[in-house]
PDB file of C-alpha atoms in Angstrom:
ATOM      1  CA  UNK A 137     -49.687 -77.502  45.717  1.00 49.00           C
ATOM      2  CA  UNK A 138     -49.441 -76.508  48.999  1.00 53.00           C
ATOM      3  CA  UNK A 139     -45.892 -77.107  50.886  1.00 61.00           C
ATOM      4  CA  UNK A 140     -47.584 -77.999  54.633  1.00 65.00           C
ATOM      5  CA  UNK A 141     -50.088 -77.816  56.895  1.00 81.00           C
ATOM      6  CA  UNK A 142     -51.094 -75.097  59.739  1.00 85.00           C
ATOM      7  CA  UNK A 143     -52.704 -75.843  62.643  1.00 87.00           C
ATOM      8  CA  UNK A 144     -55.143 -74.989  64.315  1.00 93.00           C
ATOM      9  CA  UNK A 145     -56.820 -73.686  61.083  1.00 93.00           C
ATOM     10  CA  UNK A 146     -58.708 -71.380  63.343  1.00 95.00           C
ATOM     11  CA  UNK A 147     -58.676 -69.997  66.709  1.00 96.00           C
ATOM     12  CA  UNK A 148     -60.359 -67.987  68.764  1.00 96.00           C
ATOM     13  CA  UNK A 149     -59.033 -66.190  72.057  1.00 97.00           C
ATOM     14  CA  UNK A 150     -59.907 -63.597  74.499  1.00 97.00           C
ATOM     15  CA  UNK A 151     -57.556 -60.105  74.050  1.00 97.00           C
ATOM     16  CA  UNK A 152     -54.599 -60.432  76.496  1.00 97.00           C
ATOM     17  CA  UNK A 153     -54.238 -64.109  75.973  1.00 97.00           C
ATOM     18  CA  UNK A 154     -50.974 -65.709  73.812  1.00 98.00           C
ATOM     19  CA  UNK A 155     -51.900 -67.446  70.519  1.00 97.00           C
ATOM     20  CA  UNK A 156     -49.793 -70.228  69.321  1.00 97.00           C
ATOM     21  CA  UNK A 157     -49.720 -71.177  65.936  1.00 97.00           C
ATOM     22  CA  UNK A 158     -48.144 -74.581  64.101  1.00 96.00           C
ATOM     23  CA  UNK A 159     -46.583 -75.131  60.220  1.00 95.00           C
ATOM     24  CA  UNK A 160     -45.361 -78.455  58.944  1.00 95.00           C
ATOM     25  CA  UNK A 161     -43.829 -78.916  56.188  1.00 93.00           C
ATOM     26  CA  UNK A 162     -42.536 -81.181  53.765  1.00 90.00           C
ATOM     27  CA  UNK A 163     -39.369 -80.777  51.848  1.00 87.00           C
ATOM     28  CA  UNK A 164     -35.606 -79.138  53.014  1.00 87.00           C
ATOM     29  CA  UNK A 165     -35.662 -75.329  53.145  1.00 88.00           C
ATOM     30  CA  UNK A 166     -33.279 -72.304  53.506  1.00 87.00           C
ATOM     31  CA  UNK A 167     -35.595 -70.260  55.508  1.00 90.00           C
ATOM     32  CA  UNK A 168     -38.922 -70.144  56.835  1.00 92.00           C
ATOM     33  CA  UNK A 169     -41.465 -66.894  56.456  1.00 93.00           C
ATOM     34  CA  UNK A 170     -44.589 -66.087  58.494  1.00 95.00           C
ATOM     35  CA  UNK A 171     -47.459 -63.508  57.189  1.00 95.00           C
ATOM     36  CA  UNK A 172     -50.305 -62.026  58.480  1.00 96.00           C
ATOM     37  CA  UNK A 173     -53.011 -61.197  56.169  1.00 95.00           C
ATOM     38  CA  UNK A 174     -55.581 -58.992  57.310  1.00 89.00           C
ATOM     39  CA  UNK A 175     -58.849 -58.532  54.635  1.00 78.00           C
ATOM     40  CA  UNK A 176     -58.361 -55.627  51.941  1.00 65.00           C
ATOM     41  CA  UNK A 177     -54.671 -55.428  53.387  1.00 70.00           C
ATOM     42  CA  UNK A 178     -52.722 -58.308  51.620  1.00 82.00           C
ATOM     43  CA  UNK A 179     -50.290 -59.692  53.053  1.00 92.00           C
ATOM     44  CA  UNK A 180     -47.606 -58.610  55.319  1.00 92.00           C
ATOM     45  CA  UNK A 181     -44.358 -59.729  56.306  1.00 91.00           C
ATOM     46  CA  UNK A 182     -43.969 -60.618  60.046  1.00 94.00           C
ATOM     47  CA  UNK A 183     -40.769 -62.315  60.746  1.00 94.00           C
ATOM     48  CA  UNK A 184     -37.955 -64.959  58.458  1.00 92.00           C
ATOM     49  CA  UNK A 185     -36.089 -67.208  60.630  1.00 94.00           C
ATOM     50  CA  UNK A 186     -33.528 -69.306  58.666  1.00 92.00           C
ATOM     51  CA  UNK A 187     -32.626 -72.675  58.506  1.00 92.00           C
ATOM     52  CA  UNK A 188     -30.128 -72.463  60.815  1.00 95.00           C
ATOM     53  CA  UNK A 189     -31.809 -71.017  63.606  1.00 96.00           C
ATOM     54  CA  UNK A 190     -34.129 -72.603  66.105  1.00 97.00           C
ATOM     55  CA  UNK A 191     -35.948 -69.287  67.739  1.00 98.00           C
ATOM     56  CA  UNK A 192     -36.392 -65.566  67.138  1.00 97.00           C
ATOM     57  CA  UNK A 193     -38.125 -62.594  68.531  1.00 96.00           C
ATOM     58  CA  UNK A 194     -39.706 -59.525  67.319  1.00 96.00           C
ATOM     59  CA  UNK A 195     -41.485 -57.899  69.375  1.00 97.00           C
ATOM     60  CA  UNK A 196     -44.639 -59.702  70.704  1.00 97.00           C
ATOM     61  CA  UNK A 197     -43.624 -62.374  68.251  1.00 98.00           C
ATOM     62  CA  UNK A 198     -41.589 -65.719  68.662  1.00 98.00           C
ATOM     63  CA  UNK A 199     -40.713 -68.021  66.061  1.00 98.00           C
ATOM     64  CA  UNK A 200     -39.013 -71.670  66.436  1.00 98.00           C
ATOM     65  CA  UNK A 201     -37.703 -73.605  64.090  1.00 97.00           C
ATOM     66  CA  UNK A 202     -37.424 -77.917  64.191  1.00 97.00           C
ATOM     67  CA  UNK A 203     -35.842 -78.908  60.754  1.00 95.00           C
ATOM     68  CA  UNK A 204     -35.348 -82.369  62.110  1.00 95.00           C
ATOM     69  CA  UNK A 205     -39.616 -82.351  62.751  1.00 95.00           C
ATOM     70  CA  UNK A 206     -39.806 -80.284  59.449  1.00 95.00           C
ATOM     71  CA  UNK A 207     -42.004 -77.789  61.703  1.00 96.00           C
ATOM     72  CA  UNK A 208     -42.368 -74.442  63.012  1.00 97.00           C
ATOM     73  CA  UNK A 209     -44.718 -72.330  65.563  1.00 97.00           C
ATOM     74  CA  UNK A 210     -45.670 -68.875  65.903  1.00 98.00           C
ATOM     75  CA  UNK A 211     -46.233 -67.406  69.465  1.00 98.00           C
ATOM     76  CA  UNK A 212     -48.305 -64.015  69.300  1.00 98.00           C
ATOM     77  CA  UNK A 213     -47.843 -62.460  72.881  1.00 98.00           C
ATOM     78  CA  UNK A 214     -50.546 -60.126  74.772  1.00 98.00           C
ATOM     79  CA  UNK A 215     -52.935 -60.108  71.971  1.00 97.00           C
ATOM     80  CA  UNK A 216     -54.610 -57.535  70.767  1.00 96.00           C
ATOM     81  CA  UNK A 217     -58.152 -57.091  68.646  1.00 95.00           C
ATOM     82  CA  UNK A 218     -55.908 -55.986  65.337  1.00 94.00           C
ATOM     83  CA  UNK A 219     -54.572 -59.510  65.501  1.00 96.00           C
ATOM     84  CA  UNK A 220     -57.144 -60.296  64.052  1.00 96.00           C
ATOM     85  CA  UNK A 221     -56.059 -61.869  61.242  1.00 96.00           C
ATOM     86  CA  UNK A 222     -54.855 -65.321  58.993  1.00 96.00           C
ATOM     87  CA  UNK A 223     -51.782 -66.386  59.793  1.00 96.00           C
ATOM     88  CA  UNK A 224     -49.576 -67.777  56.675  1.00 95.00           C
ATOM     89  CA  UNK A 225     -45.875 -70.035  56.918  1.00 95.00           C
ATOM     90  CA  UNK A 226     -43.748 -70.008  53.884  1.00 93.00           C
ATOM     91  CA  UNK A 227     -40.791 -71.968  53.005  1.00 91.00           C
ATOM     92  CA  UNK A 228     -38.359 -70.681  50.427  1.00 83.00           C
ATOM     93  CA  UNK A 229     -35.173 -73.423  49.011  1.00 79.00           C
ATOM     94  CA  UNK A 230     -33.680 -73.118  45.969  1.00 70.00           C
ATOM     95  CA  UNK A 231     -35.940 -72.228  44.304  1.00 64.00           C
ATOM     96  CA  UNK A 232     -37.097 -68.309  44.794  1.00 75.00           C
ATOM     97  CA  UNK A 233     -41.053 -68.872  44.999  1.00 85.00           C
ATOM     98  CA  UNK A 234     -42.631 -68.812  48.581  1.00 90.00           C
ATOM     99  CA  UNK A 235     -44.395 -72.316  49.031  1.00 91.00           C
ATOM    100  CA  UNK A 236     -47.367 -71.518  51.808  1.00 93.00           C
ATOM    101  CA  UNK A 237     -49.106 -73.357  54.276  1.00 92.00           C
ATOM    102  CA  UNK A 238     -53.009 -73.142  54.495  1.00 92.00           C
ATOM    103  CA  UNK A 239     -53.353 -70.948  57.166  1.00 94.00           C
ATOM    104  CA  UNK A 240     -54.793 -69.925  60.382  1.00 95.00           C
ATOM    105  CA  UNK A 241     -57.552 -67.539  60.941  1.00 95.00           C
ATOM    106  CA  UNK A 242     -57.329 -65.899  64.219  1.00 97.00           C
ATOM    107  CA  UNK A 243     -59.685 -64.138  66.255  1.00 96.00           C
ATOM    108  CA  UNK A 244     -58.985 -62.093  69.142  1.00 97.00           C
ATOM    109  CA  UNK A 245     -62.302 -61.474  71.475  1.00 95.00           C
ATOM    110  CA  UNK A 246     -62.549 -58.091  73.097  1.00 91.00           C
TER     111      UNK A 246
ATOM    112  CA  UNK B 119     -42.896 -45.164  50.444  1.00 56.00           C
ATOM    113  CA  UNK B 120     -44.844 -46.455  47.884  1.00 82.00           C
ATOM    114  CA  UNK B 121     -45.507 -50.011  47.779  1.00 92.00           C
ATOM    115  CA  UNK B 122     -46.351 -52.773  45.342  1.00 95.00           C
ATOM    116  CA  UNK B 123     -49.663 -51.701  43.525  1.00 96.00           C
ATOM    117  CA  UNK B 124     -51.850 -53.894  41.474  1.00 97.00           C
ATOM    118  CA  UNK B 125     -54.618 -52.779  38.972  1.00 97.00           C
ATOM    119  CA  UNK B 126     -57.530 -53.687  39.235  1.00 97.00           C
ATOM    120  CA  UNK B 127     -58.619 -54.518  42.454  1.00 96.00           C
ATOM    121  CA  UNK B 128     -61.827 -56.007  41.442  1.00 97.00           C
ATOM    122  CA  UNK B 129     -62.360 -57.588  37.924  1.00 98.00           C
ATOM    123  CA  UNK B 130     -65.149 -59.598  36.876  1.00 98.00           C
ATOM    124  CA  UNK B 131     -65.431 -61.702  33.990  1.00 98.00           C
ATOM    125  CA  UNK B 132     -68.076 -63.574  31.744  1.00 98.00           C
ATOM    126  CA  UNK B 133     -66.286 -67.068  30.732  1.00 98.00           C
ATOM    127  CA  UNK B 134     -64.741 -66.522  27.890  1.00 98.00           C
ATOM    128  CA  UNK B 135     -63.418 -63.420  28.222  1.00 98.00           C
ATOM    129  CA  UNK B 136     -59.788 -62.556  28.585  1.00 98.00           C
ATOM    130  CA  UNK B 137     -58.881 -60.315  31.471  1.00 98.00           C
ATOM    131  CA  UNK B 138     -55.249 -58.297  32.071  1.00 98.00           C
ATOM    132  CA  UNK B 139     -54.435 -57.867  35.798  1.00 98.00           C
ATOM    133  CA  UNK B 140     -51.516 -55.278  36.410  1.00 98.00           C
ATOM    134  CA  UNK B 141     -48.916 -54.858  38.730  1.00 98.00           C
ATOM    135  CA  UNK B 142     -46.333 -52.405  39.975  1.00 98.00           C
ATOM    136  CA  UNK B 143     -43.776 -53.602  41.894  1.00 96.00           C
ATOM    137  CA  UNK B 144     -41.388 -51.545  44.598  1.00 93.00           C
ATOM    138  CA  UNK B 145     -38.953 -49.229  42.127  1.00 92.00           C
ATOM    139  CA  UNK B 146     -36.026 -50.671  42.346  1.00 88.00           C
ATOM    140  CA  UNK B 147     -36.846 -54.116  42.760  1.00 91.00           C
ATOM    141  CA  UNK B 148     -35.443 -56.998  40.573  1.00 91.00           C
ATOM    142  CA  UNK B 149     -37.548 -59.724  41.454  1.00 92.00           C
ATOM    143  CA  UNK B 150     -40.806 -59.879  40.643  1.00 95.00           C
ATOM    144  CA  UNK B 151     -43.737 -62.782  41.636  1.00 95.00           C
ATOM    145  CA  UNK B 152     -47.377 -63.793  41.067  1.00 97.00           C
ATOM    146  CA  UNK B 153     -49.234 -65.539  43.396  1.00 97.00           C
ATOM    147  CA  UNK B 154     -53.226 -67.255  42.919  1.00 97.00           C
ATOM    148  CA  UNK B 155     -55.030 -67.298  46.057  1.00 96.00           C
ATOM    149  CA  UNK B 156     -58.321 -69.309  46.029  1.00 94.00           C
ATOM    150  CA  UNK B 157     -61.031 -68.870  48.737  1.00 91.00           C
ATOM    151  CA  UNK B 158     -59.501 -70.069  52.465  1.00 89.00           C
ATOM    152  CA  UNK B 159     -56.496 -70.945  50.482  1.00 91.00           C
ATOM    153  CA  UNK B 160     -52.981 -69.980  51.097  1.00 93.00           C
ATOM    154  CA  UNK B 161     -51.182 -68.427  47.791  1.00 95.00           C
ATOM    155  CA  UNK B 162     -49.758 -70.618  45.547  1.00 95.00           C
ATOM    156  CA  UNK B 163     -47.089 -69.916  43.204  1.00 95.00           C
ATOM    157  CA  UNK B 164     -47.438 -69.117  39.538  1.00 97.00           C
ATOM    158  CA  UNK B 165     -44.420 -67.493  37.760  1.00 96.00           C
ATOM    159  CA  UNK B 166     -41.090 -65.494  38.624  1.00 93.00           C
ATOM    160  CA  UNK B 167     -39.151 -62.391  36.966  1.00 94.00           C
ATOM    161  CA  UNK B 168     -35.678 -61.326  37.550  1.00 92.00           C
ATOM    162  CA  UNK B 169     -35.751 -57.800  36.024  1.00 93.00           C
ATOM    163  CA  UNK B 170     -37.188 -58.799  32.257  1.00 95.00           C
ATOM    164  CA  UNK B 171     -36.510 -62.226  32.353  1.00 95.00           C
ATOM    165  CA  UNK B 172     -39.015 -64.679  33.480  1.00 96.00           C
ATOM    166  CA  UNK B 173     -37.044 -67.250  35.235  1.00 93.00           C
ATOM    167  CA  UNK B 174     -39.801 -69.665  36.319  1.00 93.00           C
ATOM    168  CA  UNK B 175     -42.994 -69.996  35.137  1.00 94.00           C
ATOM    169  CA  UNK B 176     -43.880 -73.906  36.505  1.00 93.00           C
ATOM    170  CA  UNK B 177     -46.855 -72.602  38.661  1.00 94.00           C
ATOM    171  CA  UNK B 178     -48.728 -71.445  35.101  1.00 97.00           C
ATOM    172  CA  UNK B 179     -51.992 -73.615  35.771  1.00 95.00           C
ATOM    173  CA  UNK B 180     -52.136 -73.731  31.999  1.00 95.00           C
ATOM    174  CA  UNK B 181     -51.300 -72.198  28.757  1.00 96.00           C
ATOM    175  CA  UNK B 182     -54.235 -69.951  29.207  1.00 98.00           C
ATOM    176  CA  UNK B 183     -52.132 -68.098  31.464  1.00 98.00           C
ATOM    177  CA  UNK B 184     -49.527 -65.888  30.001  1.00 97.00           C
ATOM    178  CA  UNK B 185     -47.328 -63.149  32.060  1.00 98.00           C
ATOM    179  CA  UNK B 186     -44.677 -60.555  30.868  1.00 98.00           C
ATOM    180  CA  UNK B 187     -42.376 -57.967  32.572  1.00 97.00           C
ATOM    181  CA  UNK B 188     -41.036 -56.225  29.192  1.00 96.00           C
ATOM    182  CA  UNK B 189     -39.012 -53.595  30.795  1.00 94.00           C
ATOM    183  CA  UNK B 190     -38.275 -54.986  34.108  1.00 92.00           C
ATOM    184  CA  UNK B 191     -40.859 -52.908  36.311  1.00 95.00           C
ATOM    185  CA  UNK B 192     -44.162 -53.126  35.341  1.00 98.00           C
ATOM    186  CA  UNK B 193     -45.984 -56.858  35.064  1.00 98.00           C
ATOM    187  CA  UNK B 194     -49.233 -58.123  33.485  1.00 98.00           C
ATOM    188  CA  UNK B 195     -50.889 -61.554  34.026  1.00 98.00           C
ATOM    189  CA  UNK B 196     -53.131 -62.238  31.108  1.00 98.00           C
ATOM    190  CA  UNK B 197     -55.677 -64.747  31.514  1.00 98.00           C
ATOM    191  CA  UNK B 198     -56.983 -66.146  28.046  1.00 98.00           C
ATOM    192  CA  UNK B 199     -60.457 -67.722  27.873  1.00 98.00           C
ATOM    193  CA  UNK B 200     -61.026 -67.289  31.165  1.00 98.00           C
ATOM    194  CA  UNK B 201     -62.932 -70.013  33.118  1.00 97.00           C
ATOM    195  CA  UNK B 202     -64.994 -70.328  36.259  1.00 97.00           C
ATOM    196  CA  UNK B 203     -62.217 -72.043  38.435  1.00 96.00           C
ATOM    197  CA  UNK B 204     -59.915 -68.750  37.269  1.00 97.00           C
ATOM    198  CA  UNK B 205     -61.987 -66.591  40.293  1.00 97.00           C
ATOM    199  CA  UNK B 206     -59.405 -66.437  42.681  1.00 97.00           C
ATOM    200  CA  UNK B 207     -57.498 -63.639  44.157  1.00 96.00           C
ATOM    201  CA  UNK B 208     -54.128 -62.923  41.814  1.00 97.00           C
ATOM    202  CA  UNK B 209     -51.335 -61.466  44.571  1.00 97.00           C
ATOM    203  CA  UNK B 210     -48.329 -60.000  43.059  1.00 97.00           C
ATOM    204  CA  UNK B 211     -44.700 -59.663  45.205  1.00 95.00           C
ATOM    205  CA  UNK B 212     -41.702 -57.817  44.627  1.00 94.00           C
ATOM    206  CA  UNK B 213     -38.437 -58.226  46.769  1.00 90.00           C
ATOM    207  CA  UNK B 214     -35.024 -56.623  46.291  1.00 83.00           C
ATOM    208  CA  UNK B 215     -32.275 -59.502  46.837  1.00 63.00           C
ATOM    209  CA  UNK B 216     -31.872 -62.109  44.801  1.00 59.00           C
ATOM    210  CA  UNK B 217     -32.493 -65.043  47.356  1.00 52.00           C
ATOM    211  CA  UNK B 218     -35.714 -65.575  48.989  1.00 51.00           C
ATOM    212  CA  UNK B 219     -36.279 -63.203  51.396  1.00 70.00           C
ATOM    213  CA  UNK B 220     -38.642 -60.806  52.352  1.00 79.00           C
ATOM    214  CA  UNK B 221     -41.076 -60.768  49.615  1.00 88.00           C
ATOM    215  CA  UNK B 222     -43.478 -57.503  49.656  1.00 91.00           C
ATOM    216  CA  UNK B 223     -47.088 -57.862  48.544  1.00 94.00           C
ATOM    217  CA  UNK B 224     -49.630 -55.773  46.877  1.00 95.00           C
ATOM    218  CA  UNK B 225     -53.367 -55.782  47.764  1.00 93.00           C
ATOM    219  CA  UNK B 226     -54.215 -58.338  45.295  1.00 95.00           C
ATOM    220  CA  UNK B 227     -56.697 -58.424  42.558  1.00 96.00           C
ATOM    221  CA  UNK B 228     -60.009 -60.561  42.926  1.00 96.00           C
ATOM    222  CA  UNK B 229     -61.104 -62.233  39.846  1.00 98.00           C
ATOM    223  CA  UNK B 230     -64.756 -63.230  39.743  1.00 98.00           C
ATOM    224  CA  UNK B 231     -65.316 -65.829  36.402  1.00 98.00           C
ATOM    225  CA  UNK B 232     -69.297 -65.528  36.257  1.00 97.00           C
TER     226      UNK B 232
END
C-alpha cells in the first residue's frame, strides 16, 4: 500500500515559473526521498533529506521537512520544459524498502 | 558508468503463462530491490536482497511470485501463472549502503497480461 499522499496530483505551469509540490505521510521515518520519473527513463534520484533536517537545497531544488505534520514539499525553481515529469516522495524507516507516495505529474508550458 | 539494467523491457503475456523478468544491478552493489508499478501508480514494494540473501519478501502479492539473487548480482522475478492484474511495470533498484539511501533504478520492465 501506498505510504502517503502527493498533492497536487498534477500541475501545469508556464516555463520560468516555481512548482511546488506536497507529500504526506503516515508512519515515523529516518529519511525522506524525492524522484523524478520521466517516461522510458525510470526513475531518478533528486534529493534525501533526513529526519532530522527541516530544509535542503540542490540546485534549483528545495526540500522541507515537518515530522511533527508528517509532511514534506518540493520547490522546483525557474522551470524548465525537461521538468517535465512525475514527481515521486519516498519514506525509508527500518525497514530498507522505499514506501512511495502517488505522485505528481508536472507539466511545464513553453 | 553502467547502471542498473533490466531485461526485457517489454514482455507480453497470454494468462497463464509464466514470464522471467531480469535484472542487473550496479557491480558492486549489495542491496538489491523490486518494485511493481501499476498505471498512474507510484512503485510499491515487493522483495529485498542483501548480496544472496533475500531479506524481505512481504511485498510478494502472492505465491505466484517468486524472486532469486543466487550469486549476489544478477536477479530474476518469476511470475507463475500469470494473470491480467500482473500488467504492471516491474522496477528493479540497487544501492550500495546498507541503510536506505539512495536507491538507483533501472528502466523497468512493462508486463502486458493479455
Amino acid at each position: 500500500s501506498q505510504q502517503g499522499e502527493e498533492d497536487p496530483q498534477a500541475l501545469s505551469i508556464q516555463e520560468g515559473e516555481n512548482a511546488t509540490m506536497n507529500c504526506s505521510y503516515k508512519t515515523s521515518i529516518n529519511n525522506l526521498q524525492w524522484y523524478r520519473q520521466n517516461s522510458g527513463r525510470g526513475l531518478v534520484h533528486l534529493i534525501l533529506i533526513r529526519s532530522n533536517e527541516r530544509e535542503k537545497h540542490s540546485g534549483r531544488l528545495r526540500v522541507t521537512l515537518d515530522t511533527s505534520k508528517k509532511s514534506s514539499s518540493l520547490l522546483i525553481t525557474a522551470s524548465r520544459a525537461a521538468d517535465t515529469a512525475s514527481y515521486f516522495c519516498a519514506t525509508a524507516y527500518l525497514a530498507q524498502k522505499l514506501v512511495f507516495g502517488q505522485g505528481t505529474r508536472l507539466t511545464i508550458n513553453p | 558508468g553502467a547502471g542498473v539494467s533490466q531485461s526485457p523491457r517489454y514482455k507480453v503475456a497470454k494468462r497463464g503463462q509464466d514470464v522471467a523478468l531480469r535484472c542487473d544491478p550496479i557491480s558492486g552493489h549489495v542491496s538489491l530491490f523490486w518494485y511493481q508499478q501499476a498505471l498512474g501508480q507510484g512503485p510499491e514494494f515487493l522483495t529485498y536482497f542483501q548480496n544472496e540473501a533475500q531479506l524481505d519478501k512481504s511485498g510478494l502479492p502472492s505465491d505466484r511470485f517468486f524472486a532469486e539473487r543466487p550469486e549476489g548480482s544478477v536477479s530474476t522475478l518469476k511470475i507463475q501463472r500469470t494473470q491480467q492484474e500482473d500488467s504492471a511495470v516491474y522496477l528493479c533498484a540497487s544501492s550500495l549502503e546498507r541503510v536506505p539511501y539512495e536507491q538507483y533504478f533501472g528502466p523497468g520492465t512493462r508486463l502486458t497480461v493479455t
